[in-house]
PDB file of N, CA, C and O in Angstrom:
ATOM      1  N   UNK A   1       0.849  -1.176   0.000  1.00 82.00           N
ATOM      2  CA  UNK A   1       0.000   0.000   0.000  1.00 82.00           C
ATOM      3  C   UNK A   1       0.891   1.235   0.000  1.00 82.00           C
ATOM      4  O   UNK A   1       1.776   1.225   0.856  1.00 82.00           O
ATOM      5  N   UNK A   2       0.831   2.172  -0.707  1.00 87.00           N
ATOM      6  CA  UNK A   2       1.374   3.268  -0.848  1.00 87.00           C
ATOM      7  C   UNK A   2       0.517   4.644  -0.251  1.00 87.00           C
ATOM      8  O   UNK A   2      -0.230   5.417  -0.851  1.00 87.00           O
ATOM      9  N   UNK A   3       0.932   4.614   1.125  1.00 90.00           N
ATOM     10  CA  UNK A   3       0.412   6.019   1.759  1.00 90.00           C
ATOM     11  C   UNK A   3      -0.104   7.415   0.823  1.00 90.00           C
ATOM     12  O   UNK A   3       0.825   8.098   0.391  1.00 90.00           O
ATOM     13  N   UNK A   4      -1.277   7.799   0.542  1.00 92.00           N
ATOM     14  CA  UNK A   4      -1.119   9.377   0.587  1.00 92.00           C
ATOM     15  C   UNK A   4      -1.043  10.400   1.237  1.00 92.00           C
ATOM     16  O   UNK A   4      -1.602  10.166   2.309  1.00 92.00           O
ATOM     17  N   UNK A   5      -0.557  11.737   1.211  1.00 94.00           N
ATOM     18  CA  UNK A   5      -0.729  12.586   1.766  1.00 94.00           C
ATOM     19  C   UNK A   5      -1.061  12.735   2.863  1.00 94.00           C
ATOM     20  O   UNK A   5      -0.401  12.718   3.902  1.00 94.00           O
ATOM     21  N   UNK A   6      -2.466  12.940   2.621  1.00 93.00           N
ATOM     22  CA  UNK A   6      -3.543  12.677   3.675  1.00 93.00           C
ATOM     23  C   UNK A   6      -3.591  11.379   4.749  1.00 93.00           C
ATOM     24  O   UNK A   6      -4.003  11.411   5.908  1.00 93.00           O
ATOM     25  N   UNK A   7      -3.022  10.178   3.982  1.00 92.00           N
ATOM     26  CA  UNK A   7      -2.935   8.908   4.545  1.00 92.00           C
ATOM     27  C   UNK A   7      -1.343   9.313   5.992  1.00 92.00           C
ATOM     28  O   UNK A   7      -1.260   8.643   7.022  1.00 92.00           O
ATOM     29  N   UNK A   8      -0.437  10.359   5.691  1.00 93.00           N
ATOM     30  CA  UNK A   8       0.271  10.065   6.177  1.00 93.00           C
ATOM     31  C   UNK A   8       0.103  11.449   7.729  1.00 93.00           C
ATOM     32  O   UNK A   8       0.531  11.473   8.883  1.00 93.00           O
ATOM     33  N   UNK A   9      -0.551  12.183   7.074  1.00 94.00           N
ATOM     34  CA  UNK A   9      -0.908  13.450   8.190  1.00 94.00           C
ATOM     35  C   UNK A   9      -1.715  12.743   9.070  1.00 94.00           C
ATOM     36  O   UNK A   9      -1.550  13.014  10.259  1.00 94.00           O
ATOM     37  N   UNK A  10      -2.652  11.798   8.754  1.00 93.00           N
ATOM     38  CA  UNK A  10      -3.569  11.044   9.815  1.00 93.00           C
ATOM     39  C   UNK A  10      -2.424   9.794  10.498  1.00 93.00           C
ATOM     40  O   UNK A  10      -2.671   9.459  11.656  1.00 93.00           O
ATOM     41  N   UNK A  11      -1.630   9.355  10.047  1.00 94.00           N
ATOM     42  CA  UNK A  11      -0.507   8.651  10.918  1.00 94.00           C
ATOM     43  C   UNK A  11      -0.378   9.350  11.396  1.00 94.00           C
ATOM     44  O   UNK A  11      -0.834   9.338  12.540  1.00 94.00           O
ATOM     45  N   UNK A  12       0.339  10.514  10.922  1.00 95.00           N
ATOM     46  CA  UNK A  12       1.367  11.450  12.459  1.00 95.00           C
ATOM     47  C   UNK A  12       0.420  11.597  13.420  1.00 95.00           C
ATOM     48  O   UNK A  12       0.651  11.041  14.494  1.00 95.00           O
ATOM     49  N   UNK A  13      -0.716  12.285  13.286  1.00 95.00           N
ATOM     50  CA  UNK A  13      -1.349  12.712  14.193  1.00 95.00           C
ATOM     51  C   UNK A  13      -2.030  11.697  15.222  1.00 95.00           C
ATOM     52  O   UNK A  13      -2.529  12.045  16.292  1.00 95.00           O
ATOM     53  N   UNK A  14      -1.955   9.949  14.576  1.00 96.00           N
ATOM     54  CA  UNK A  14      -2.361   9.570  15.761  1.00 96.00           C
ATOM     55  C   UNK A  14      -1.388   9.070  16.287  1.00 96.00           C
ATOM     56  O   UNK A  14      -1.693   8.555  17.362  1.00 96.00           O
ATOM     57  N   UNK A  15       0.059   8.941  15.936  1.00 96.00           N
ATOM     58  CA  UNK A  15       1.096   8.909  17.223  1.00 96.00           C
ATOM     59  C   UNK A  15       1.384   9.659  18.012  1.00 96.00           C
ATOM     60  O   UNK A  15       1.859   9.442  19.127  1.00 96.00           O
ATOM     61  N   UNK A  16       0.978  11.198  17.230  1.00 96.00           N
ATOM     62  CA  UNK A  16       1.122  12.528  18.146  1.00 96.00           C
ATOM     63  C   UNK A  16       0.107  12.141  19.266  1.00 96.00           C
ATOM     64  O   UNK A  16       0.552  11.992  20.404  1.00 96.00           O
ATOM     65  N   UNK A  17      -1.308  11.955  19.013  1.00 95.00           N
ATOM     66  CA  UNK A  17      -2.253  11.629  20.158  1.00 95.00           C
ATOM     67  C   UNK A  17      -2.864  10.239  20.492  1.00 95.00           C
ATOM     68  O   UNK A  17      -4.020   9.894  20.736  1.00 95.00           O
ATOM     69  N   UNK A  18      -1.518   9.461  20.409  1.00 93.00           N
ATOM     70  CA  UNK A  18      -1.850   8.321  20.743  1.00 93.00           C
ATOM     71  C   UNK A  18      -3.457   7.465  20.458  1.00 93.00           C
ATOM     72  O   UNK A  18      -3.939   6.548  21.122  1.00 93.00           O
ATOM     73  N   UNK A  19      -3.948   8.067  19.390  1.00 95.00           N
ATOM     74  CA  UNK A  19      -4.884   7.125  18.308  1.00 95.00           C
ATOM     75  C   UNK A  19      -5.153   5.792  17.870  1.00 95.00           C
ATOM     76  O   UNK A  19      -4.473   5.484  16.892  1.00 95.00           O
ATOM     77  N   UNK A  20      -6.056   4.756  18.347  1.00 96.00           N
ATOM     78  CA  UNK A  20      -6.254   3.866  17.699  1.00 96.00           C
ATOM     79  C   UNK A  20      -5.949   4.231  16.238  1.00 96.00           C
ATOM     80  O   UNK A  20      -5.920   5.385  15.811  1.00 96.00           O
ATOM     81  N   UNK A  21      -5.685   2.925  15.391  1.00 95.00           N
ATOM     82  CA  UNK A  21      -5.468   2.295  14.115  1.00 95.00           C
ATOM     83  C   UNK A  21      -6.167   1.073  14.019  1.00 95.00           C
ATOM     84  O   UNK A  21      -6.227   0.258  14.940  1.00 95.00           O
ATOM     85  N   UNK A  22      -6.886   0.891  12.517  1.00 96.00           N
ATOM     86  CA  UNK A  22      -7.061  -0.500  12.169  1.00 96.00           C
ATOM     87  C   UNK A  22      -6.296  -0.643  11.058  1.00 96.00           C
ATOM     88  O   UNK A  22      -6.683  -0.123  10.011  1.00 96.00           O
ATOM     89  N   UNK A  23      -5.262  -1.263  11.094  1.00 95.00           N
ATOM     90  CA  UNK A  23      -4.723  -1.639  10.116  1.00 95.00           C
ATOM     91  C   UNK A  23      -5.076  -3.705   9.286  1.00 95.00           C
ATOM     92  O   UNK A  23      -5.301  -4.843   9.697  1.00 95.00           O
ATOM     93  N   UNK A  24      -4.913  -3.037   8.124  1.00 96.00           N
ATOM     94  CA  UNK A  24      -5.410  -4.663   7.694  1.00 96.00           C
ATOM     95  C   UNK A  24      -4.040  -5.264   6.844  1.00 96.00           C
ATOM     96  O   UNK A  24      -3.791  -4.527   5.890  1.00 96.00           O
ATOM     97  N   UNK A  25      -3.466  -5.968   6.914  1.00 93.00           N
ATOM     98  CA  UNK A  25      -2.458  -7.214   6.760  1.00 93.00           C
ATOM     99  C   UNK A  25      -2.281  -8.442   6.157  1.00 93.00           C
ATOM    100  O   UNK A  25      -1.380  -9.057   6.727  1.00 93.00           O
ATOM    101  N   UNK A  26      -2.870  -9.180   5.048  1.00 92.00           N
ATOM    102  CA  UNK A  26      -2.607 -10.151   4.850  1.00 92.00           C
ATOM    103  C   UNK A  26      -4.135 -11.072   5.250  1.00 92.00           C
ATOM    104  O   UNK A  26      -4.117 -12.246   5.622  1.00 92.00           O
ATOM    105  N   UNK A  27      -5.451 -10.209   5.069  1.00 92.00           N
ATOM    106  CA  UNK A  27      -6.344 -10.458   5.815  1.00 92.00           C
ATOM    107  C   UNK A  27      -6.434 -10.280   7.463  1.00 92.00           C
ATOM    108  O   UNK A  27      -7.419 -10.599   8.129  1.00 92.00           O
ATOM    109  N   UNK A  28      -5.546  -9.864   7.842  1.00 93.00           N
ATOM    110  CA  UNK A  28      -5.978 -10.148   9.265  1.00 93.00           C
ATOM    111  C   UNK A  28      -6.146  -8.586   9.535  1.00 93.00           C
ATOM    112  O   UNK A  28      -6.050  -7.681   8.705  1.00 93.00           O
ATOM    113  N   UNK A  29      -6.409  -8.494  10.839  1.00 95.00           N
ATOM    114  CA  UNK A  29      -6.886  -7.081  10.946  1.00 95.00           C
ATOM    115  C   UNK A  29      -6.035  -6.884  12.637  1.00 95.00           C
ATOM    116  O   UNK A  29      -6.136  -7.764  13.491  1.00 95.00           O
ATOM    117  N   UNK A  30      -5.576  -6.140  12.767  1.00 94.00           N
ATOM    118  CA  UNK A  30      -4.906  -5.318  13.691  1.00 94.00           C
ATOM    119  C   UNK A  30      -5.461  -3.911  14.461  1.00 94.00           C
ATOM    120  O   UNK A  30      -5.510  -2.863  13.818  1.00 94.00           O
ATOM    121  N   UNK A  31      -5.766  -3.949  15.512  1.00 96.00           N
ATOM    122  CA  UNK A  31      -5.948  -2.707  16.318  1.00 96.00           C
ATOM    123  C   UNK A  31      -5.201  -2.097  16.831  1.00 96.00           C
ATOM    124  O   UNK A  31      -5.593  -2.408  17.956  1.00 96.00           O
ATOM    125  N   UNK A  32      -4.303  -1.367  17.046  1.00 97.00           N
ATOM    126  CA  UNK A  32      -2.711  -1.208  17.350  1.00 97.00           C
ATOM    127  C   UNK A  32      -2.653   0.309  17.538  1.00 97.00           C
ATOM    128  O   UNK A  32      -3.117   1.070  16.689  1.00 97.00           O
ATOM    129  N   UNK A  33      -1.972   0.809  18.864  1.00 97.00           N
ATOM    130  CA  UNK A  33      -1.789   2.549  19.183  1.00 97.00           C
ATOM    131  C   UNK A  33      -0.369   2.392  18.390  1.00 97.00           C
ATOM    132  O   UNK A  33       0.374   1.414  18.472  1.00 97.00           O
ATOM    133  N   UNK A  34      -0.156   3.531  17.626  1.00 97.00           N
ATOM    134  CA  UNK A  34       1.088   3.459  16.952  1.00 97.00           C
ATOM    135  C   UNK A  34       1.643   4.144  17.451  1.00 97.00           C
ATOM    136  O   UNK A  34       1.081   5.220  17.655  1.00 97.00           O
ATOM    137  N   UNK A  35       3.471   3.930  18.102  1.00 97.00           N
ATOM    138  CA  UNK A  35       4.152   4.833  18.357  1.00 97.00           C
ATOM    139  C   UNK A  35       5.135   5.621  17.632  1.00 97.00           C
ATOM    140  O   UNK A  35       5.481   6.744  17.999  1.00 97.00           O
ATOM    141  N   UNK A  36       5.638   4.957  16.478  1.00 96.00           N
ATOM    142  CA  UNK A  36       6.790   6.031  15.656  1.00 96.00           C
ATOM    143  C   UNK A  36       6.502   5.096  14.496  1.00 96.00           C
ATOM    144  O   UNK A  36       5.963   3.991  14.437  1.00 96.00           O
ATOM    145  N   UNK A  37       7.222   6.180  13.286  1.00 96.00           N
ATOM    146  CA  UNK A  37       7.266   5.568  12.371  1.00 96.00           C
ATOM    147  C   UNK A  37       8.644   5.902  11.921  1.00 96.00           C
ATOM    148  O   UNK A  37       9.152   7.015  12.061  1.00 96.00           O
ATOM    149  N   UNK A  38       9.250   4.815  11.341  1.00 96.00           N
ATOM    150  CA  UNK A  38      10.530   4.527  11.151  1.00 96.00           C
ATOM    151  C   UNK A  38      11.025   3.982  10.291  1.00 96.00           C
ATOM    152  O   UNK A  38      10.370   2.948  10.151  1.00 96.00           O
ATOM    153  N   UNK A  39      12.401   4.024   9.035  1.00 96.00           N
ATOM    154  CA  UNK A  39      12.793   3.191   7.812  1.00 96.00           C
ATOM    155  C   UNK A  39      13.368   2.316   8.657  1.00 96.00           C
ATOM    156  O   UNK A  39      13.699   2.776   9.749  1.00 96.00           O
ATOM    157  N   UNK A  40      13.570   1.201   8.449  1.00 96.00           N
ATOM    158  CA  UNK A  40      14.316   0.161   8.432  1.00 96.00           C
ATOM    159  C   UNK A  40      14.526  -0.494   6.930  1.00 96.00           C
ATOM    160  O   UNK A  40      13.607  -0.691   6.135  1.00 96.00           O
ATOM    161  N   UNK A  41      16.101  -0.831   6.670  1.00 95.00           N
ATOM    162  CA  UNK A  41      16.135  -1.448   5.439  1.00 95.00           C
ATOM    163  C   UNK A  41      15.857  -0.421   4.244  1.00 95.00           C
ATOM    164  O   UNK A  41      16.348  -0.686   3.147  1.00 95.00           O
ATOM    165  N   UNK A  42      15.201   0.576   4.381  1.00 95.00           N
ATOM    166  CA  UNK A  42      14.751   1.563   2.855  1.00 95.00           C
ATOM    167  C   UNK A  42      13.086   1.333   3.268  1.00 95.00           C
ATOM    168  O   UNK A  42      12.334   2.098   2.664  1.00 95.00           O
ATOM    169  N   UNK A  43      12.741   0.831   3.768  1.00 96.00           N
ATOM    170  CA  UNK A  43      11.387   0.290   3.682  1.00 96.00           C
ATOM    171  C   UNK A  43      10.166   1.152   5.371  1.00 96.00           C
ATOM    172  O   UNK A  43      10.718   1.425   6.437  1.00 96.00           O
ATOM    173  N   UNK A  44       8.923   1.343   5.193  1.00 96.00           N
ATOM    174  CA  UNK A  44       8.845   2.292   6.284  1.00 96.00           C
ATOM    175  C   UNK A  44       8.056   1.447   6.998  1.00 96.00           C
ATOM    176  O   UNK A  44       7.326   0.583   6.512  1.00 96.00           O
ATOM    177  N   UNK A  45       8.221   1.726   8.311  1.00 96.00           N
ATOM    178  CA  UNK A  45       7.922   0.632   9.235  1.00 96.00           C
ATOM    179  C   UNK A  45       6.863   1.632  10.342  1.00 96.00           C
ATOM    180  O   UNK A  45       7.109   2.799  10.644  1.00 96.00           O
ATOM    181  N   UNK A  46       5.582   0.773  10.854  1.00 97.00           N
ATOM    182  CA  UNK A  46       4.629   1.241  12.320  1.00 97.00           C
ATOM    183  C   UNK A  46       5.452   0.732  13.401  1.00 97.00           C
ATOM    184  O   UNK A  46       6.083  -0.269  13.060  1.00 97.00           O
ATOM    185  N   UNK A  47       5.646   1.114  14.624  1.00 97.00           N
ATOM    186  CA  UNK A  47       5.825   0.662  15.536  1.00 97.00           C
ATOM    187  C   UNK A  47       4.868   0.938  16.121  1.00 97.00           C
ATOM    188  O   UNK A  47       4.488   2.107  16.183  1.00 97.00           O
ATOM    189  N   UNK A  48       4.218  -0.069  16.709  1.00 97.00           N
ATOM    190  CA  UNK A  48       2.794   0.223  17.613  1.00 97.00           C
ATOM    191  C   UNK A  48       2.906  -0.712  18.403  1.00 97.00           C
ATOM    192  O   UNK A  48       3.726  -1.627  18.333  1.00 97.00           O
ATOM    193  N   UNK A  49       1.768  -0.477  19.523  1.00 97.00           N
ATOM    194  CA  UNK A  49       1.821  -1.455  20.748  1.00 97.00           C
ATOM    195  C   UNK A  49      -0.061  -1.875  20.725  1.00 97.00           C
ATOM    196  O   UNK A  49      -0.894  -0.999  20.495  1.00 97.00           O
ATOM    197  N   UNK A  50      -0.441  -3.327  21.002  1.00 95.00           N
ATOM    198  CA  UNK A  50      -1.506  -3.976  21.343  1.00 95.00           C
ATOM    199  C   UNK A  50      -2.154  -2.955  22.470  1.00 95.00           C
ATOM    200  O   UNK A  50      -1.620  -2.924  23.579  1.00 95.00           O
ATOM    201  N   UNK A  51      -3.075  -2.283  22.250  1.00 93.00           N
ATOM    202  CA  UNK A  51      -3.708  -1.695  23.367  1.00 93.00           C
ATOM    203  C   UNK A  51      -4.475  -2.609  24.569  1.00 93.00           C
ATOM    204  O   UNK A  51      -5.086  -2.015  25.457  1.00 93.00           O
ATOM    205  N   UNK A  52      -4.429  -3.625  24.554  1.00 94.00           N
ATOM    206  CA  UNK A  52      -4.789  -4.644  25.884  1.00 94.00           C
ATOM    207  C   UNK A  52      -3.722  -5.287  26.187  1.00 94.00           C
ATOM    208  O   UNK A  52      -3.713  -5.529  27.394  1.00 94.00           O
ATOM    209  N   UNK A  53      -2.988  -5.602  25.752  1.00 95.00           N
ATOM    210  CA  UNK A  53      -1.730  -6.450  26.101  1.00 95.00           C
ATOM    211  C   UNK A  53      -0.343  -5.549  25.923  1.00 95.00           C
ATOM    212  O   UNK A  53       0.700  -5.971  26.424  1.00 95.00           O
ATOM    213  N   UNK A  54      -0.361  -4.640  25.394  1.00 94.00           N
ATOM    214  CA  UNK A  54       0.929  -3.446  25.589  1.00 94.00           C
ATOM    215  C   UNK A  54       1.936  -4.412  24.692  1.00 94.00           C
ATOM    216  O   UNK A  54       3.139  -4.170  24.790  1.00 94.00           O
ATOM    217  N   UNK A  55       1.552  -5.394  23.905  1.00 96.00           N
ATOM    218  CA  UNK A  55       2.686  -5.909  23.616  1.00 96.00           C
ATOM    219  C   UNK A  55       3.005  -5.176  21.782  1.00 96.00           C
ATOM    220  O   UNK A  55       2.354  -4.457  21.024  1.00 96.00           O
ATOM    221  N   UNK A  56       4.061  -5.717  21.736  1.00 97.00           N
ATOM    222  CA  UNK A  56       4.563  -4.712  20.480  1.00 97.00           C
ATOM    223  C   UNK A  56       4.952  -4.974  19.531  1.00 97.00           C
ATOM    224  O   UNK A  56       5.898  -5.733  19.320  1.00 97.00           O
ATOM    225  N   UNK A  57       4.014  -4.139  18.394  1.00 95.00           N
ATOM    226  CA  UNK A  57       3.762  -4.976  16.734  1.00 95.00           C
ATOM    227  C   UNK A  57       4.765  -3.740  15.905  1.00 95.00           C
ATOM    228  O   UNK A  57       4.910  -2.532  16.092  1.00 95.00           O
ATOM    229  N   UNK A  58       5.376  -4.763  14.871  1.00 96.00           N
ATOM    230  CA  UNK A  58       6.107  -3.801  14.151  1.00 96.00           C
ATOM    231  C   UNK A  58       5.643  -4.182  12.651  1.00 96.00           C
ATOM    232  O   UNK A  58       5.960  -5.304  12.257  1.00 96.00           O
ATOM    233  N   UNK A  59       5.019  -3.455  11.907  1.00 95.00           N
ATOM    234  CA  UNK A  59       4.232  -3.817  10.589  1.00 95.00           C
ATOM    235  C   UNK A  59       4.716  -2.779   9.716  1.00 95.00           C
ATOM    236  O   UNK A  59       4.860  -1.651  10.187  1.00 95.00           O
ATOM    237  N   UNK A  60       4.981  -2.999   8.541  1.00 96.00           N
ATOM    238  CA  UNK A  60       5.630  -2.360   7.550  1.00 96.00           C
ATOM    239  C   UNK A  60       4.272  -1.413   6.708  1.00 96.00           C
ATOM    240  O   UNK A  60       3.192  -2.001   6.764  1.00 96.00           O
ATOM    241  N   UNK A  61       4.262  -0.663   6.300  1.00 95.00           N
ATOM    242  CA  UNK A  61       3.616  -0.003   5.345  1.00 95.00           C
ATOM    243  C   UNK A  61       3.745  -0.525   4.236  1.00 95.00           C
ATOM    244  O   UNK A  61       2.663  -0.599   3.653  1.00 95.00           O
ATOM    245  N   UNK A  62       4.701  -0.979   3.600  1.00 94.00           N
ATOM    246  CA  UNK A  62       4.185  -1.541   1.940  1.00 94.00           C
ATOM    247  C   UNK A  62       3.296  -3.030   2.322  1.00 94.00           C
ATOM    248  O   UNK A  62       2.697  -3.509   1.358  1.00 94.00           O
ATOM    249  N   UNK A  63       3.189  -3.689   3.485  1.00 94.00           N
ATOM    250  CA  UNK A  63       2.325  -4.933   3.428  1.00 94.00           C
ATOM    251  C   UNK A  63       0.849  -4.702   3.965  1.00 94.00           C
ATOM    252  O   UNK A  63      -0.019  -5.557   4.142  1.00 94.00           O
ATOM    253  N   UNK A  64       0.769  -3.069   4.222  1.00 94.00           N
ATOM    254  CA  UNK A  64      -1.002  -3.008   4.465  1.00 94.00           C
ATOM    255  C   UNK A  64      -1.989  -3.147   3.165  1.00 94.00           C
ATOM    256  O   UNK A  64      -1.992  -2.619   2.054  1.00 94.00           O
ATOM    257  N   UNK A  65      -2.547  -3.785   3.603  1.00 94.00           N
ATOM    258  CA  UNK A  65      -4.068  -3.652   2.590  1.00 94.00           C
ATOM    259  C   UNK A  65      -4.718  -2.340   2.656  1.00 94.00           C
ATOM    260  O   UNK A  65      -4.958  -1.642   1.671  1.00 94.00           O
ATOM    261  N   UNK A  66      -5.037  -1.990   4.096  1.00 94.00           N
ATOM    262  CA  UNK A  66      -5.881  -0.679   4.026  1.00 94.00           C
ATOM    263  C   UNK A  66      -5.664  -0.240   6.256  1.00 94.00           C
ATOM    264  O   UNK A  66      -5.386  -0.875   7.273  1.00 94.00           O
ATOM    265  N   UNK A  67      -5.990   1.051   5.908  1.00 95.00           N
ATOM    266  CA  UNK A  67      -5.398   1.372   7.218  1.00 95.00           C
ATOM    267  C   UNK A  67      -6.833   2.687   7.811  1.00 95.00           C
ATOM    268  O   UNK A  67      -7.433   3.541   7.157  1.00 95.00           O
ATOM    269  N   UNK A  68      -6.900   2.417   8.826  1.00 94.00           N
ATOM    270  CA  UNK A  68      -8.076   3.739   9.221  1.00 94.00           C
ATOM    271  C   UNK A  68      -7.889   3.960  10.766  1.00 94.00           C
ATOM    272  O   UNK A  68      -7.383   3.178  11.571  1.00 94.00           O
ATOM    273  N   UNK A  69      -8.377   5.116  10.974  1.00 92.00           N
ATOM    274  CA  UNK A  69      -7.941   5.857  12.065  1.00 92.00           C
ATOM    275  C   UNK A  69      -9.750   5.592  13.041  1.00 92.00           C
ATOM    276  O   UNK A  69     -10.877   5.976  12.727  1.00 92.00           O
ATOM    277  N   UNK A  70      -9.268   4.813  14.208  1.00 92.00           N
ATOM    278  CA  UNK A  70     -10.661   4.381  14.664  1.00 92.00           C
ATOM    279  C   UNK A  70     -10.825   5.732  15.793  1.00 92.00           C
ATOM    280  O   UNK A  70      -9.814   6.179  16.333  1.00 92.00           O
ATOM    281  N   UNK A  71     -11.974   6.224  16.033  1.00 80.00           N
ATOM    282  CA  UNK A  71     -11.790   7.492  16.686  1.00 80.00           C
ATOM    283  C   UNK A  71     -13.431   6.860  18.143  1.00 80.00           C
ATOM    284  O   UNK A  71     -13.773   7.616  19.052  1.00 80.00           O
TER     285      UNK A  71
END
């Protein structure tokens, strides 16, 4: 998936305010507070954490299907 614009001002802003995400993956679907976003490799990476379990997902941006900001 290739972020737009708009796709990427609504990232910042929900790491700025700690924002749910649904991100979708390979079919599966992810709920995830995102904390930074980061290259690794050339390639741009979510770092987010499981909002019930605090545990911590690292999902790439070119392998989303589709991504939305749950409010």
């Amino acid at each position: 998936m290739q972020l737009s614009v708009l796709q990427y001002d609504k990232l910042e802003r929900a790491i700025t305010d700690g924002t749910r995400l649904q991100l979708y993956r390979r079919g599966s679907e992810f709920l995830v507070i995102p904390e930074r976003l980061r290259l690794h490799h050339g390639r741009e990476l979510i770092v987010a954490r499981h909002p019930s379990t605090g545990s911590l997902l690292e999902i790439y941006v070119d392998e989303l299907e589709r991504m939305e900001i749950v409010k």
